[in-house]
Short mmCIF file of C-alpha atoms and ligand atoms in Angstrom, two decimals:
data_model
loop_
_atom_site.label_atom_id
_atom_site.label_comp_id
_atom_site.label_asym_id
_atom_site.label_seq_id
_atom_site.Cartn_x
_atom_site.Cartn_y
_atom_site.Cartn_z
CA MET A 1 19.28 13.21 -14.44
CA TYR A 2 18.95 11.58 -11.00
CA ARG A 3 15.63 11.68 -9.19
CA ASN A 4 15.30 14.02 -6.36
CA PHE A 5 13.88 11.60 -3.90
CA LYS A 6 11.19 12.75 -1.44
CA MET A 7 11.28 10.77 1.83
CA VAL A 8 9.28 10.85 5.00
CA PRO A 9 10.97 13.54 7.02
CA ARG A 10 10.09 12.36 10.55
CA LEU A 11 9.53 9.03 12.19
CA VAL A 12 9.38 7.55 15.61
CA PHE A 13 9.91 3.83 15.92
CA GLY A 14 9.59 1.47 18.84
CA ARG A 15 7.31 -0.39 21.17
CA GLY A 16 4.91 2.04 22.80
CA ALA A 17 5.70 4.82 20.32
CA PHE A 18 1.97 5.28 19.84
CA ASN A 19 1.96 7.06 23.21
CA GLN A 20 3.87 9.90 21.67
CA LEU A 21 1.23 10.63 19.03
CA GLY A 22 -0.58 13.19 21.21
CA LYS A 23 2.48 15.25 21.87
CA ILE A 24 3.56 15.13 18.18
CA LEU A 25 0.12 16.40 17.14
CA GLU A 26 -0.07 19.06 19.84
CA ASP A 27 3.02 20.71 18.33
CA ARG A 28 1.08 21.05 15.02
CA ARG A 29 -2.28 22.49 16.29
CA GLY A 30 -0.92 26.01 16.69
CA PRO A 31 -2.24 28.60 19.21
CA GLN A 32 -5.82 28.17 17.94
CA GLY A 33 -5.71 24.45 18.74
CA SER A 34 -6.70 23.55 15.26
CA ALA A 35 -8.54 20.28 14.67
CA MET A 36 -7.09 16.99 13.58
CA ILE A 37 -8.98 14.48 11.46
CA PHE A 38 -8.39 10.86 12.48
CA LEU A 39 -9.10 8.13 9.98
CA VAL A 40 -9.01 4.91 11.84
CA ASP A 41 -9.72 1.34 10.61
CA ASP A 42 -13.10 0.44 12.02
CA VAL A 43 -11.66 -2.90 13.24
CA PHE A 44 -10.49 -0.86 16.26
CA LYS A 45 -13.76 0.77 17.11
CA THR A 46 -14.41 -1.66 19.94
CA GLY A 47 -10.86 -2.42 21.10
CA ALA A 48 -8.51 -0.76 23.56
CA LEU A 49 -6.84 1.36 20.88
CA ALA A 50 -10.06 3.42 20.49
CA GLY A 51 -9.52 4.86 23.95
CA ARG A 52 -5.86 5.75 23.27
CA ILE A 53 -6.50 7.98 20.26
CA PRO A 54 -5.47 11.49 21.30
CA ALA A 55 -8.53 13.26 19.88
CA GLY A 56 -9.73 16.58 21.33
CA PRO A 57 -13.23 18.06 21.26
CA ARG A 58 -12.79 19.84 17.92
CA ASP A 59 -11.29 16.80 16.31
CA LEU A 60 -13.13 14.46 14.00
CA THR A 61 -12.68 10.70 14.16
CA LEU A 62 -13.84 8.91 11.00
CA TRP A 63 -14.03 5.09 11.46
CA VAL A 64 -13.22 3.82 8.00
CA ASN A 65 -14.27 0.55 6.52
CA VAL A 66 -11.75 -1.23 4.38
CA ASP A 67 -13.76 -4.43 3.39
CA ASP A 68 -13.29 -2.94 -0.07
CA GLU A 69 -9.98 -1.40 -1.02
CA PRO A 70 -10.12 2.39 -1.20
CA LYS A 71 -12.32 3.83 -3.91
CA THR A 72 -12.14 7.47 -5.22
CA ALA A 73 -15.84 7.97 -4.28
CA TYR A 74 -15.10 6.94 -0.68
CA VAL A 75 -12.15 9.36 -0.56
CA ASP A 76 -14.43 12.15 -1.90
CA HIS A 77 -17.02 11.30 0.75
CA LEU A 78 -14.44 11.35 3.65
CA THR A 79 -13.03 14.59 2.39
CA GLU A 80 -16.46 16.13 2.46
CA LEU A 81 -16.92 15.09 6.03
CA ALA A 82 -13.59 16.62 6.97
CA ARG A 83 -14.59 19.83 5.17
CA GLN A 84 -17.92 19.90 7.10
CA ASN A 85 -15.93 19.56 10.36
CA ALA A 86 -13.74 22.48 9.30
CA GLU A 87 -16.88 24.67 8.88
CA ARG A 88 -18.22 23.56 12.12
CA THR A 89 -15.08 24.22 14.06
CA GLY A 90 -14.27 27.40 12.16
CA GLY A 91 -10.90 26.65 10.65
CA ALA A 92 -9.06 24.32 8.33
CA PRO A 93 -7.71 21.11 9.93
CA ALA A 94 -4.19 21.07 11.18
CA GLY A 95 -3.68 17.56 10.09
CA VAL A 96 -4.91 14.17 8.94
CA VAL A 97 -3.89 11.04 10.84
CA GLY A 98 -4.33 7.57 9.38
CA ILE A 99 -4.39 4.65 11.80
CA GLY A 100 -4.60 1.24 10.16
CA GLY A 101 -3.32 -1.03 7.41
CA GLY A 102 -2.39 -0.05 3.84
CA SER A 103 -5.86 0.79 2.88
CA THR A 104 -6.42 3.24 5.78
CA LEU A 105 -3.01 4.78 5.28
CA ASP A 106 -3.90 5.37 1.62
CA LEU A 107 -7.30 6.91 2.60
CA ALA A 108 -5.54 9.26 4.98
CA LYS A 109 -3.04 10.29 2.34
CA ALA A 110 -5.76 10.80 -0.20
CA VAL A 111 -8.00 12.88 2.08
CA SER A 112 -5.01 15.11 3.07
CA LEU A 113 -4.44 15.69 -0.68
CA MET A 114 -7.97 16.37 -1.57
CA LEU A 115 -8.49 18.89 1.26
CA THR A 116 -6.24 21.27 -0.65
CA ASN A 117 -6.96 20.22 -4.23
CA ARG A 118 -10.25 20.83 -6.15
CA GLY A 119 -12.51 18.24 -7.77
CA SER A 120 -12.58 14.45 -7.33
CA SER A 121 -9.65 12.26 -6.31
CA ALA A 122 -10.36 10.40 -9.57
CA ASP A 123 -9.01 13.42 -11.41
CA TYR A 124 -5.54 12.87 -9.92
CA GLN A 125 -5.02 9.18 -10.50
CA GLY A 126 -1.74 9.17 -12.36
CA TRP A 127 1.71 10.64 -12.01
CA ASP A 128 2.32 14.18 -10.60
CA LEU A 129 -1.08 15.59 -11.36
CA ILE A 130 -1.58 17.13 -7.84
CA GLN A 131 -1.13 20.94 -7.87
CA ASN A 132 -1.13 21.96 -4.11
CA PRO A 133 0.67 20.59 -1.15
CA ALA A 134 -1.45 18.32 1.10
CA VAL A 135 -2.52 19.09 4.66
CA TYR A 136 0.04 17.79 7.19
CA HIS A 137 -0.50 14.00 7.47
CA VAL A 138 0.66 11.34 9.73
CA GLY A 139 0.68 7.57 9.22
CA VAL A 140 0.31 5.01 12.00
CA PRO A 141 0.52 1.47 10.53
CA THR A 142 -1.25 -1.35 12.34
CA LEU A 143 -0.40 -4.02 9.68
CA SER A 144 2.92 -4.32 8.02
CA GLY A 145 3.95 -5.14 4.49
CA THR A 146 2.54 -2.76 1.91
CA GLY A 147 5.11 -0.11 2.41
CA ALA A 148 2.28 2.47 2.03
CA GLU A 149 3.86 4.20 5.04
CA VAL A 150 6.81 5.33 3.02
CA SER A 151 5.52 5.42 -0.62
CA ARG A 152 4.65 8.55 -2.68
CA THR A 153 1.39 7.02 -3.82
CA THR A 154 -2.09 6.29 -2.60
CA VAL A 155 -3.59 3.38 -4.46
CA LEU A 156 -7.25 4.07 -5.41
CA THR A 157 -9.85 2.35 -7.53
CA GLY A 158 -11.68 4.81 -9.63
CA PRO A 159 -14.54 4.49 -12.16
CA GLU A 160 -12.06 3.63 -14.88
CA LYS A 161 -8.87 2.34 -13.35
CA LYS A 162 -7.07 1.19 -10.31
CA LEU A 163 -4.14 3.63 -10.21
CA GLY A 164 -2.42 5.67 -7.53
CA ILE A 165 -2.20 9.35 -6.93
CA ASN A 166 1.57 9.43 -7.30
CA SER A 167 3.20 12.74 -6.16
CA ASP A 168 5.83 14.08 -3.75
CA PHE A 169 2.87 15.68 -1.76
CA THR A 170 1.49 12.25 -1.14
CA VAL A 171 4.36 11.25 1.22
CA PHE A 172 3.50 11.33 4.86
CA ASP A 173 5.00 14.21 6.99
CA GLN A 174 5.37 11.91 10.11
CA LEU A 175 5.25 8.21 10.82
CA VAL A 176 4.61 6.53 14.15
CA LEU A 177 5.89 3.00 13.91
CA ASP A 178 4.88 0.98 16.91
CA PRO A 179 5.41 -2.78 16.62
CA GLU A 180 2.83 -3.36 19.39
CA LEU A 181 0.11 -2.26 17.02
CA ILE A 182 0.51 -5.26 14.69
CA ALA A 183 0.65 -7.92 17.44
CA ASP A 184 -3.04 -8.98 16.97
CA VAL A 185 -3.35 -9.17 13.19
CA PRO A 186 -5.01 -12.43 12.23
CA ALA A 187 -2.35 -14.89 10.99
CA THR A 188 -3.54 -15.29 7.46
CA GLN A 189 -3.87 -11.47 6.93
CA ARG A 190 -0.37 -11.09 8.41
CA PHE A 191 0.94 -13.58 5.82
CA TYR A 192 -0.73 -11.93 2.82
CA THR A 193 0.41 -8.43 3.79
CA GLY A 194 3.90 -9.69 4.79
CA MET A 195 4.15 -11.41 1.34
CA ASP A 196 3.35 -8.12 -0.24
CA CYS A 197 6.60 -6.80 1.31
CA TYR A 198 8.51 -9.97 0.27
CA ILE A 199 7.31 -9.68 -3.36
CA HIS A 200 8.18 -5.86 -3.42
CA CYS A 201 11.74 -6.99 -2.55
CA VAL A 202 11.92 -9.77 -5.06
CA GLU A 203 10.56 -7.59 -7.79
CA SER A 204 12.61 -4.58 -6.95
CA LEU A 205 15.81 -6.68 -7.02
CA ALA A 206 15.02 -8.39 -10.30
CA GLY A 207 14.49 -5.44 -12.59
CA ASN A 208 16.30 -2.85 -14.68
CA PHE A 209 15.58 0.07 -12.38
CA CYS A 210 17.39 -1.59 -9.43
CA ASN A 211 20.28 0.47 -8.07
CA PRO A 212 22.54 0.46 -5.06
CA PHE A 213 19.96 2.28 -2.83
CA SER A 214 17.00 0.11 -3.74
CA ARG A 215 19.21 -3.02 -3.62
CA ALA A 216 20.47 -2.25 -0.13
CA CYS A 217 16.95 -1.79 1.18
CA ALA A 218 15.47 -4.78 -0.64
CA GLU A 219 18.17 -7.16 0.41
CA LYS A 220 17.76 -6.35 4.09
CA ALA A 221 13.96 -6.41 3.90
CA LEU A 222 13.97 -9.72 2.08
CA ASP A 223 16.19 -11.21 4.77
CA LEU A 224 13.90 -9.88 7.46
CA CYS A 225 10.81 -11.32 5.75
CA LYS A 226 12.39 -14.72 5.37
CA SER A 227 13.46 -14.72 8.97
CA VAL A 228 9.93 -13.54 10.14
CA PHE A 229 8.05 -16.14 8.11
CA LEU A 230 10.58 -19.10 8.27
CA ASP A 231 12.45 -18.75 11.56
CA GLU A 232 9.95 -16.83 13.83
CA PRO A 233 12.55 -14.52 15.47
CA ALA A 234 12.01 -13.12 19.00
CA ASP A 235 11.02 -9.63 17.90
CA ARG A 236 9.10 -10.54 14.79
CA ASP A 237 6.66 -7.66 14.89
CA ALA A 238 9.47 -5.10 15.03
CA ASP A 239 11.37 -7.03 12.25
CA LEU A 240 8.22 -7.12 10.01
CA MET A 241 7.53 -3.52 10.59
CA MET A 242 11.13 -2.66 9.57
CA ALA A 243 10.95 -4.89 6.54
CA SER A 244 7.78 -3.20 5.38
CA PHE A 245 9.50 0.23 5.70
CA LEU A 246 12.60 -0.85 3.91
CA GLY A 247 10.75 -2.72 1.18
CA GLY A 248 8.68 0.40 0.59
CA LEU A 249 11.72 2.50 0.30
CA SER A 250 13.21 0.07 -2.12
CA ILE A 251 10.28 0.12 -4.53
CA ALA A 252 9.91 3.92 -4.18
CA TRP A 253 13.46 4.13 -5.52
CA SER A 254 13.15 1.33 -8.01
CA GLN A 255 9.78 -0.34 -9.06
CA VAL A 256 7.66 -3.40 -8.61
CA GLY A 257 7.20 -5.89 -11.41
CA ILE A 258 5.14 -8.52 -13.18
CA CYS A 259 3.23 -9.80 -10.09
CA HIS A 260 2.01 -6.34 -9.18
CA ALA A 261 0.98 -5.50 -12.70
CA LEU A 262 -1.10 -8.64 -12.92
CA SER A 263 -2.43 -8.35 -9.40
CA TYR A 264 -3.82 -4.89 -10.13
CA GLY A 265 -5.92 -6.45 -12.96
CA LEU A 266 -7.21 -9.19 -10.66
CA SER A 267 -8.06 -6.76 -8.00
CA PHE A 268 -9.90 -4.25 -10.34
CA GLU A 269 -11.99 -6.89 -11.84
CA LEU A 270 -12.51 -9.33 -8.95
CA GLY A 271 -12.18 -7.03 -5.99
CA LEU A 272 -9.42 -9.29 -4.66
CA HIS A 273 -7.30 -7.50 -1.97
CA HIS A 274 -3.75 -6.52 -2.80
CA GLY A 275 -1.89 -9.00 -0.55
CA ILE A 276 -3.93 -12.04 -1.47
CA GLY A 277 -3.99 -11.01 -5.06
CA ASN A 278 -0.21 -10.83 -5.16
CA CYS A 279 0.15 -14.20 -3.52
CA VAL A 280 -2.29 -15.78 -6.16
CA VAL A 281 -0.31 -14.26 -9.04
CA PHE A 282 3.20 -14.86 -7.67
CA ASP A 283 2.55 -18.56 -7.50
CA TYR A 284 2.34 -18.63 -11.28
CA LEU A 285 5.52 -16.56 -11.95
CA GLU A 286 8.19 -19.25 -11.44
CA ALA A 287 9.54 -18.61 -14.93
CA TYR A 288 10.31 -15.03 -14.03
CA TYR A 289 11.25 -15.18 -10.38
CA PRO A 290 12.43 -18.82 -9.82
CA GLU A 291 14.22 -18.39 -6.45
CA GLY A 292 11.67 -15.94 -5.12
CA VAL A 293 8.77 -18.28 -5.92
CA ALA A 294 10.54 -21.30 -4.36
CA ASP A 295 11.06 -19.37 -1.03
CA PHE A 296 7.52 -18.01 -1.16
CA ARG A 297 6.13 -21.67 -1.37
CA ARG A 298 8.26 -22.66 1.60
CA MET A 299 6.82 -19.80 3.63
CA GLN A 300 3.28 -20.53 2.48
CA ALA A 301 3.69 -24.24 3.44
CA LYS A 302 5.12 -23.40 6.83
CA HIS A 303 2.15 -21.15 7.57
CA GLY A 304 -0.43 -23.58 6.16
CA VAL A 305 -1.96 -20.86 3.85
CA GLU A 306 -4.22 -22.23 1.09
CA LEU A 307 -4.47 -19.90 -1.94
CA PRO A 308 -7.79 -19.57 -3.82
CA ARG A 309 -7.75 -21.28 -7.20
CA ARG A 310 -9.76 -21.18 -10.43
CA LEU A 311 -10.64 -17.54 -9.98
CA THR A 312 -10.82 -16.86 -13.70
CA ALA A 313 -12.02 -20.12 -15.10
CA ASP A 314 -15.61 -19.05 -15.49
CA LEU A 315 -15.09 -15.41 -16.21
CA ALA A 316 -16.62 -13.88 -19.35
CA ASP A 317 -14.18 -12.95 -22.14
CA ALA A 318 -14.83 -9.26 -21.68
CA ARG A 319 -13.84 -9.36 -18.10
CA ILE A 320 -10.50 -11.09 -18.80
CA GLU A 321 -9.88 -8.39 -21.49
CA ARG A 322 -10.55 -5.75 -18.90
CA MET A 323 -8.05 -7.35 -16.61
CA VAL A 324 -5.41 -7.40 -19.37
CA ASP A 325 -6.19 -3.62 -20.04
CA VAL A 326 -5.62 -2.73 -16.41
CA ALA A 327 -2.35 -4.61 -16.28
CA LEU A 328 -1.06 -3.09 -19.51
CA VAL A 329 -1.54 0.45 -18.22
CA LEU A 330 1.24 -0.12 -15.77
CA GLU A 331 4.02 0.51 -18.21
CA PRO A 332 6.87 1.39 -15.72
CA LEU A 333 6.34 -1.96 -13.98
CA TRP A 334 6.76 -4.00 -17.25
CA GLU A 335 9.75 -1.90 -18.29
CA HIS A 336 11.42 -2.45 -15.03
CA ALA A 337 10.76 -6.25 -15.20
CA LEU A 338 11.36 -6.91 -18.88
CA GLY A 339 13.23 -3.99 -20.38
CA SER A 340 12.27 -1.35 -22.92
CA GLY A 341 11.13 -3.93 -25.47
CA TRP A 342 8.67 -5.51 -23.02
CA GLN A 343 5.64 -5.24 -25.36
CA SER A 344 7.04 -7.87 -27.60
CA VAL A 345 7.69 -10.30 -24.67
CA MET A 346 4.53 -9.65 -22.66
CA THR A 347 1.73 -9.54 -25.28
CA ARG A 348 -1.95 -9.33 -24.60
CA GLU A 349 -2.14 -13.00 -25.43
CA LYS A 350 0.58 -13.90 -23.00
CA ILE A 351 -1.06 -11.88 -20.17
CA ARG A 352 -4.42 -13.59 -21.01
CA GLU A 353 -2.79 -16.96 -20.77
CA LEU A 354 -1.39 -16.21 -17.37
CA TYR A 355 -4.65 -14.84 -16.07
CA LEU A 356 -6.51 -17.99 -17.43
CA ARG A 357 -4.27 -20.21 -15.32
CA MET A 358 -5.24 -18.45 -12.10
P1 NAD B 401 -5.84 -3.52 4.64
O1 NAD B 401 -5.47 -2.16 5.19
O2 NAD B 401 -6.65 -3.59 3.40
O3 NAD B 401 -6.40 -4.39 5.92
C1 NAD B 401 -6.79 -5.78 5.75
C2 NAD B 401 -7.56 -6.22 6.88
O4 NAD B 401 -6.73 -6.25 8.09
C3 NAD B 401 -8.78 -5.34 7.11
O5 NAD B 401 -9.83 -6.12 7.38
C4 NAD B 401 -8.32 -4.52 8.39
O6 NAD B 401 -9.48 -4.18 9.06
C5 NAD B 401 -7.51 -5.51 9.14
N1 NAD B 401 -6.52 -4.96 10.08
C6 NAD B 401 -5.68 -3.94 9.94
N2 NAD B 401 -4.87 -3.82 11.07
C7 NAD B 401 -5.32 -4.73 11.92
C8 NAD B 401 -4.87 -5.09 13.22
N3 NAD B 401 -3.85 -4.50 13.84
N4 NAD B 401 -5.52 -6.07 13.89
C9 NAD B 401 -6.59 -6.76 13.24
N5 NAD B 401 -6.98 -6.51 11.96
C10 NAD B 401 -6.35 -5.48 11.32
O7 NAD B 401 -4.53 -4.43 4.36
P2 NAD B 401 -3.09 -4.08 3.79
O8 NAD B 401 -2.63 -5.30 3.20
O9 NAD B 401 -2.20 -3.46 4.82
O10 NAD B 401 -3.27 -2.98 2.70
C11 NAD B 401 -3.74 -3.26 1.48
C12 NAD B 401 -4.03 -1.97 0.76
O11 NAD B 401 -2.77 -1.21 0.58
C13 NAD B 401 -4.59 -2.12 -0.64
O12 NAD B 401 -5.68 -1.14 -0.76
C14 NAD B 401 -3.40 -1.67 -1.53
O13 NAD B 401 -3.86 -1.15 -2.78
C15 NAD B 401 -2.68 -0.78 -0.70
N6 NAD B 401 -1.25 -0.66 -1.04
C16 NAD B 401 -0.75 0.63 -1.00
C17 NAD B 401 0.51 0.83 -1.34
C18 NAD B 401 1.08 2.20 -1.37
O14 NAD B 401 2.24 2.36 -1.61
N7 NAD B 401 0.33 3.22 -1.13
C19 NAD B 401 1.41 -0.30 -1.55
C20 NAD B 401 0.79 -1.51 -1.49
C21 NAD B 401 -0.50 -1.68 -1.18
ZN1 ZN B 402 2.45 -4.30 -3.07
#
């Protein structure tokens, strides 16, 4: 059986595309002029973008803070605020719009799902547990690399695990990809999130679930990443945005691998963000991805990025064990990277050993 692949049905791409957001949303509001819920990274609260958000009087703008990566409790809180706005304005929201990096896009996806599904978002961490379609939701990335704009997951940290809400309903209904929005990302953040895309491609290509579709996307995205971070092409923002999109498509069709499995453990236990966590881990995976790690180090050197070291040296044993537990939950990633007998290759002891080197 081949997978029946759900994709983002509509997207607008190009410099200044953000100016079209108002019109796109207008078409969804219906005759009652139903409200939109904007979830916007609070880094933009004081900048020029704040004044360009096409919010009307019934709409709600929630400035979201992503100092910590999205937690299920935060999603539940934001959903409650959106529900209260619906009561105040006398009608269900017409849509949810996420404007920000991967964290904000994931929050927007999660809120759009939780507006139509009962209980806590923690109840839905896993694969295909969502029962009802989400509210119409739009993604507007301001940072490129995660591929969250195209994926069928929203990665959340819950009380027990860091695991996405994976479902066809999670996928955005509309994307607005405007390279101008990523122009002012601080250089180090841009590197970390850009390397997330690069690692998606390396991992997608070097695994058992790779196929002509995922390979085509990953190869192009990998070339774009290397060009952006080694050659500095003229339109590097557009190139990076395109790489993120294609890298995301590639892993949606294939899978990520060892770096992501280990990085989830680091992030769950140490609160390390996804991009930087991946960079930390990837540097220790030469044995598995030799060419990928060599090019990664060239890009790192060119951008003068120093990675944190000795993160696990003084950690209590129980915490290392928890990290191993989180990594081991991600079975499809291990199977993609190492095959169906992966448990005999990647033992608890081996994972522990890798963590202790970091
Ligand atoms: P992020 O969204 O966590 O943002 C990182 C920092 O960059 C924040 O401080 C943010 O305020 C800032 N920022 C964002 N846009 C900016 C801009 N234009 N100018 C200046 N600062 C800006 O970073 P990220 O790397 O894009 O996302 C990481 C998150 O994405 C993690 O939570 C991870 O779990 C998730 N993720 C999701 C998927 C998915 O498929 N859903 C895939 C990979 C990662
Ligand atoms: Zn990633």
